[in-house]
XYZ file of N, CA, C and O in Angstrom:
416
model
N -25.592 24.789 -7.143
C -25.438 25.866 -6.203
C -23.977 25.906 -5.763
O -23.444 24.914 -5.281
N -23.323 26.997 -5.966
C -21.925 27.143 -5.599
C -21.817 27.930 -4.305
O -22.566 28.871 -4.071
N -20.898 27.535 -3.461
C -20.657 28.238 -2.210
C -19.233 28.778 -2.280
O -18.291 28.030 -2.511
N -19.106 30.058 -2.089
C -17.794 30.687 -2.120
C -17.462 31.162 -0.720
O -18.176 31.977 -0.147
N -16.380 30.649 -0.163
C -15.937 31.044 1.158
C -14.702 31.911 1.002
O -13.720 31.506 0.411
N -14.753 33.092 1.523
C -13.596 33.976 1.445
C -13.338 34.557 2.817
O -14.217 34.643 3.664
N -12.120 34.966 3.034
C -11.779 35.626 4.281
C -11.693 34.677 5.466
O -11.728 35.118 6.598
N -11.602 33.367 5.241
C -11.552 32.430 6.348
C -10.121 32.112 6.773
O -9.903 31.419 7.728
N -9.158 32.607 6.058
C -7.770 32.307 6.347
C -7.071 33.574 6.802
O -7.448 34.680 6.432
N -6.038 33.393 7.596
C -5.259 34.568 7.995
C -4.171 34.878 6.981
O -3.431 35.819 7.138
N -4.076 34.071 5.921
C -3.110 34.313 4.863
C -3.783 35.105 3.751
O -4.950 34.925 3.458
N -3.005 35.943 3.121
C -3.524 36.664 1.975
C -3.642 35.735 0.778
O -3.090 34.644 0.773
N -4.347 36.150 -0.217
C -4.481 35.309 -1.398
C -3.195 35.351 -2.208
O -2.532 36.379 -2.316
N -2.846 34.216 -2.791
C -1.635 34.091 -3.596
C -2.051 33.496 -4.933
O -2.735 32.477 -4.972
N -1.640 34.140 -6.018
C -1.986 33.570 -7.314
C -0.988 32.472 -7.675
O -0.004 32.261 -6.995
N -1.260 31.775 -8.759
C -0.451 30.612 -9.133
C 1.008 30.957 -9.388
O 1.899 30.236 -8.984
N 1.261 32.046 -10.059
C 2.647 32.380 -10.376
C 3.429 32.736 -9.112
O 4.597 32.382 -8.979
N 2.784 33.415 -8.172
C 3.461 33.729 -6.910
C 3.750 32.454 -6.122
O 4.817 32.288 -5.538
N 2.783 31.522 -6.113
C 2.959 30.261 -5.400
C 4.104 29.469 -6.027
O 4.945 28.904 -5.332
N 4.161 29.400 -7.353
C 5.212 28.673 -8.040
C 6.577 29.279 -7.721
O 7.551 28.563 -7.491
N 6.640 30.623 -7.698
C 7.895 31.306 -7.387
C 8.335 30.969 -5.966
O 9.511 30.687 -5.719
N 7.402 30.980 -5.005
C 7.747 30.666 -3.617
C 8.178 29.209 -3.483
O 9.111 28.893 -2.756
N 7.494 28.290 -4.195
C 7.859 26.880 -4.148
C 9.255 26.663 -4.716
O 10.042 25.888 -4.176
N 9.580 27.333 -5.832
C 10.906 27.210 -6.428
C 11.978 27.731 -5.478
O 13.040 27.127 -5.328
N 11.706 28.851 -4.824
C 12.671 29.429 -3.890
C 12.881 28.496 -2.705
O 14.014 28.294 -2.250
N 11.812 27.902 -2.206
C 11.933 26.984 -1.074
C 12.707 25.737 -1.471
O 13.524 25.225 -0.706
N 12.472 25.236 -2.666
C 13.170 24.046 -3.137
C 14.659 24.310 -3.298
O 15.493 23.494 -2.901
N 15.028 25.448 -3.862
C 16.449 25.741 -4.045
C 17.129 25.972 -2.696
O 18.266 25.569 -2.494
N 16.421 26.574 -1.736
C 16.998 26.768 -0.408
C 17.211 25.425 0.275
O 18.218 25.199 0.935
N 16.269 24.505 0.078
C 16.376 23.176 0.663
C 17.549 22.418 0.069
O 18.281 21.730 0.776
N 17.738 22.541 -1.240
C 18.860 21.869 -1.901
C 20.188 22.411 -1.389
O 21.128 21.668 -1.176
N 20.252 23.718 -1.173
C 21.496 24.321 -0.719
C 21.807 23.921 0.715
O 22.951 23.749 1.083
N 20.776 23.733 1.539
C 20.988 23.378 2.938
C 21.489 21.955 3.099
O 22.534 21.713 3.655
N 20.689 20.960 2.657
C 20.978 19.574 2.983
C 21.590 18.771 1.864
O 22.056 17.676 2.098
N 21.573 19.259 0.652
C 22.014 18.450 -0.470
C 23.509 18.403 -0.656
O 24.046 17.443 -1.156
N 24.238 19.433 -0.248
C 25.667 19.497 -0.504
C 26.386 19.805 0.794
O 26.025 20.712 1.520
N 27.410 19.017 1.087
C 28.221 19.268 2.263
C 29.301 20.268 1.896
O 29.555 20.546 0.731
N 29.947 20.801 2.915
C 31.063 21.690 2.622
C 32.127 20.896 1.894
O 32.393 19.748 2.217
N 32.716 21.469 0.897
C 33.696 20.770 0.085
C 33.104 20.307 -1.237
O 33.784 19.742 -2.048
N 31.776 20.512 -1.434
C 31.175 20.214 -2.721
C 30.716 18.780 -2.921
O 30.310 18.433 -4.010
N 30.794 17.912 -1.915
C 30.328 16.533 -2.092
C 28.877 16.422 -1.642
O 28.428 17.157 -0.776
N 28.172 15.487 -2.245
C 26.778 15.281 -1.877
C 26.682 14.593 -0.522
O 27.467 13.701 -0.209
N 25.710 15.024 0.274
C 25.489 14.409 1.580
C 24.824 13.051 1.387
O 24.080 12.844 0.438
N 25.083 12.118 2.285
C 24.468 10.799 2.225
C 23.129 10.825 2.928
O 23.010 11.359 4.017
N 22.128 10.244 2.280
C 20.822 10.102 2.909
C 20.772 8.745 3.589
O 21.270 7.759 3.061
N 20.176 8.706 4.755
C 20.043 7.441 5.457
C 18.587 7.227 5.826
O 17.842 8.180 6.050
N 18.208 5.968 5.873
C 16.852 5.591 6.249
C 16.950 4.531 7.324
O 17.726 3.582 7.189
N 16.189 4.688 8.383
C 16.166 3.691 9.442
C 14.741 3.185 9.580
O 13.824 3.968 9.819
N 14.560 1.884 9.389
C 13.232 1.287 9.465
C 12.860 1.013 10.914
O 13.692 0.613 11.711
N 11.587 1.209 11.230
C 11.107 0.883 12.566
C 11.070 -0.625 12.732
O 11.182 -1.384 11.760
N 10.889 -1.081 13.943
C 10.800 -2.510 14.212
C 9.644 -3.144 13.470
O 9.759 -4.253 12.929
N 8.522 -2.448 13.416
C 7.347 -2.960 12.707
C 7.636 -3.085 11.222
O 7.292 -4.089 10.589
N 8.290 -2.087 10.657
C 8.612 -2.124 9.230
C 9.587 -3.257 8.932
O 9.462 -3.935 7.905
N 10.536 -3.496 9.815
C 11.479 -4.593 9.614
C 10.768 -5.937 9.680
O 11.039 -6.834 8.874
N 9.830 -6.077 10.621
C 9.060 -7.318 10.728
C 8.240 -7.551 9.473
O 8.202 -8.659 8.924
N 7.581 -6.502 8.990
C 6.798 -6.622 7.764
C 7.677 -6.990 6.574
O 7.294 -7.806 5.736
N 8.845 -6.410 6.511
C 9.770 -6.707 5.417
C 10.223 -8.171 5.476
O 10.286 -8.851 4.452
N 10.492 -8.674 6.671
C 10.891 -10.077 6.825
C 9.751 -11.013 6.442
O 9.971 -12.030 5.769
N 8.537 -10.679 6.858
C 7.378 -11.510 6.525
C 7.114 -11.509 5.024
O 6.759 -12.534 4.445
N 7.298 -10.363 4.388
C 7.120 -10.275 2.937
C 8.133 -11.155 2.219
O 7.813 -11.827 1.249
N 9.358 -11.171 2.709
C 10.396 -12.016 2.103
C 10.036 -13.491 2.246
O 10.216 -14.278 1.308
N 9.489 -13.879 3.412
C 9.069 -15.273 3.608
C 7.927 -15.630 2.675
O 7.904 -16.711 2.078
N 6.954 -14.722 2.527
C 5.832 -14.973 1.621
C 6.290 -15.109 0.181
O 5.774 -15.936 -0.573
N 7.245 -14.287 -0.214
C 7.752 -14.340 -1.587
C 8.465 -15.654 -1.886
O 8.523 -16.079 -3.044
N 9.002 -16.309 -0.846
C 9.717 -17.559 -1.074
C 8.774 -18.762 -1.138
O 9.194 -19.842 -1.550
N 7.507 -18.589 -0.723
C 6.551 -19.692 -0.778
C 6.037 -19.881 -2.200
O 5.937 -18.921 -2.961
N 5.686 -21.122 -2.553
C 5.113 -21.345 -3.886
C 3.721 -20.730 -3.983
O 3.032 -20.561 -2.971
N 3.299 -20.411 -5.197
C 1.995 -19.791 -5.408
C 0.853 -20.764 -5.149
O -0.236 -20.357 -4.770
N 1.076 -22.037 -5.376
C 0.041 -23.054 -5.235
C 0.532 -24.131 -4.273
O 1.650 -24.631 -4.407
N -0.308 -24.495 -3.306
C 0.010 -25.574 -2.377
C -0.332 -26.899 -3.048
O -1.482 -27.349 -3.027
N 0.653 -27.515 -3.671
C 0.418 -28.723 -4.453
C -0.039 -29.898 -3.592
O -0.788 -30.754 -4.054
N 0.371 -29.947 -2.326
C -0.108 -31.008 -1.436
C -1.618 -30.895 -1.227
O -2.339 -31.896 -1.268
N -2.092 -29.671 -1.017
C -3.529 -29.446 -0.832
C -4.292 -29.799 -2.110
O -5.365 -30.410 -2.059
N -3.748 -29.426 -3.257
C -4.379 -29.742 -4.544
C -4.490 -31.255 -4.704
O -5.533 -31.779 -5.114
N -3.427 -31.964 -4.363
C -3.416 -33.423 -4.493
C -4.445 -34.063 -3.558
O -5.139 -35.012 -3.939
N -4.564 -33.546 -2.336
C -5.558 -34.067 -1.388
C -6.972 -33.900 -1.937
O -7.794 -34.809 -1.856
N -7.253 -32.739 -2.489
C -8.595 -32.471 -3.030
C -8.865 -33.354 -4.246
O -9.958 -33.915 -4.387
N -7.875 -33.504 -5.112
C -8.040 -34.377 -6.287
C -8.352 -35.808 -5.873
O -9.249 -36.452 -6.434
N -7.635 -36.297 -4.876
C -7.858 -37.660 -4.391
C -9.243 -37.803 -3.765
O -9.920 -38.820 -3.959
N -9.665 -36.796 -3.003
C -10.983 -36.841 -2.363
C -12.092 -36.825 -3.417
O -13.092 -37.535 -3.282
N -11.923 -36.028 -4.460
C -12.924 -35.983 -5.547
C -12.974 -37.321 -6.260
O -14.057 -37.866 -6.527
N -11.798 -37.879 -6.560
C -11.733 -39.158 -7.266
C -12.368 -40.282 -6.447
O -13.011 -41.184 -6.994
N -12.214 -40.222 -5.114
C -12.765 -41.258 -4.240
C -14.224 -40.986 -3.893
O -14.860 -41.804 -3.236
N -14.754 -39.839 -4.314
C -16.138 -39.493 -3.998
C -16.339 -39.057 -2.563
O -17.453 -39.062 -2.047
N -15.265 -38.649 -1.905
C -15.321 -38.258 -0.497
C -15.310 -36.741 -0.292
O -15.385 -36.278 0.839
N -15.211 -35.992 -1.354
C -15.131 -34.528 -1.226
C -16.527 -33.969 -0.999
O -17.409 -34.120 -1.820
N -16.715 -33.329 0.137
C -18.013 -32.771 0.504
C -17.950 -31.246 0.421
O -16.978 -30.633 0.854
N -18.979 -30.671 -0.121
C -19.074 -29.211 -0.223
C -20.137 -28.735 0.758
O -21.275 -29.214 0.719
N -19.754 -27.840 1.635
C -20.697 -27.232 2.573
C -21.393 -26.096 1.834
O -20.856 -24.993 1.707
N -22.577 -26.377 1.320
C -23.280 -25.398 0.478
C -23.665 -24.141 1.252
O -23.673 -23.047 0.683
N -23.967 -24.276 2.543
C -24.322 -23.100 3.347
C -23.110 -22.173 3.495
O -23.220 -20.964 3.348
N -21.960 -22.769 3.773
C -20.736 -21.980 3.904
C -20.383 -21.315 2.571
O -20.001 -20.146 2.535
N -20.518 -22.060 1.483
C -20.243 -21.519 0.157
C -21.150 -20.332 -0.147
O -20.694 -19.280 -0.616
N -22.440 -20.473 0.155
C -23.393 -19.383 -0.092
C -23.056 -18.160 0.752
O -23.115 -17.018 0.265
N -22.708 -18.378 2.009
C -22.346 -17.248 2.880
C -21.099 -16.530 2.363
O -21.032 -15.297 2.371
N -20.114 -17.301 1.918
C -18.897 -16.687 1.381
C -19.182 -15.896 0.107
O -18.635 -14.810 -0.098
N -20.035 -16.436 -0.743
C -20.394 -15.723 -1.978
C -21.148 -14.439 -1.650
O -20.909 -13.392 -2.272
N -22.035 -14.488 -0.680
C -22.790 -13.299 -0.290
C -21.873 -12.241 0.322
O -22.019 -11.048 0.051
N -20.897 -12.669 1.117
C -19.980 -11.693 1.718
C -19.083 -11.063 0.654
O -18.712 -9.890 0.761
N -18.726 -11.812 -0.368
C -17.936 -11.247 -1.466
C -18.751 -10.239 -2.253
O -18.224 -9.247 -2.746
N -20.043 -10.491 -2.380
C -20.917 -9.588 -3.134
C -20.997 -8.213 -2.480
O -21.137 -7.210 -3.173
N -20.889 -8.160 -1.162
C -20.973 -6.873 -0.465
C -19.742 -6.010 -0.709
O -19.785 -4.803 -0.497
N -18.650 -6.603 -1.167
C -17.436 -5.839 -1.456
C -17.574 -4.979 -2.706
O -16.851 -4.017 -2.884
N -18.497 -5.348 -3.566
C -18.655 -4.626 -4.819
C -19.931 -3.870 -4.761
O -20.489 -3.218 -5.340
């Protein structure tokens, strides 16, 4: 069942070629306004990051400098397994597996 809604906009209908022509005209006007300074040189674009973005960027840099594997933790687990002291909480494991299943 198809539903066709017409007349709901205050804009007239525009076909694809008219829309493309208007988009091209807007793009060229935009280029002429901000892209070139008087004298023919290109204007410089600047970006200013918010405080939150700067914090995220710093945290990302710290994460990138960390190793992928915590070898101290791996060594602790290996030693615990070898000594027979490594305990697995089966209830916690089951709950984690069930929560992962809900993601898919």
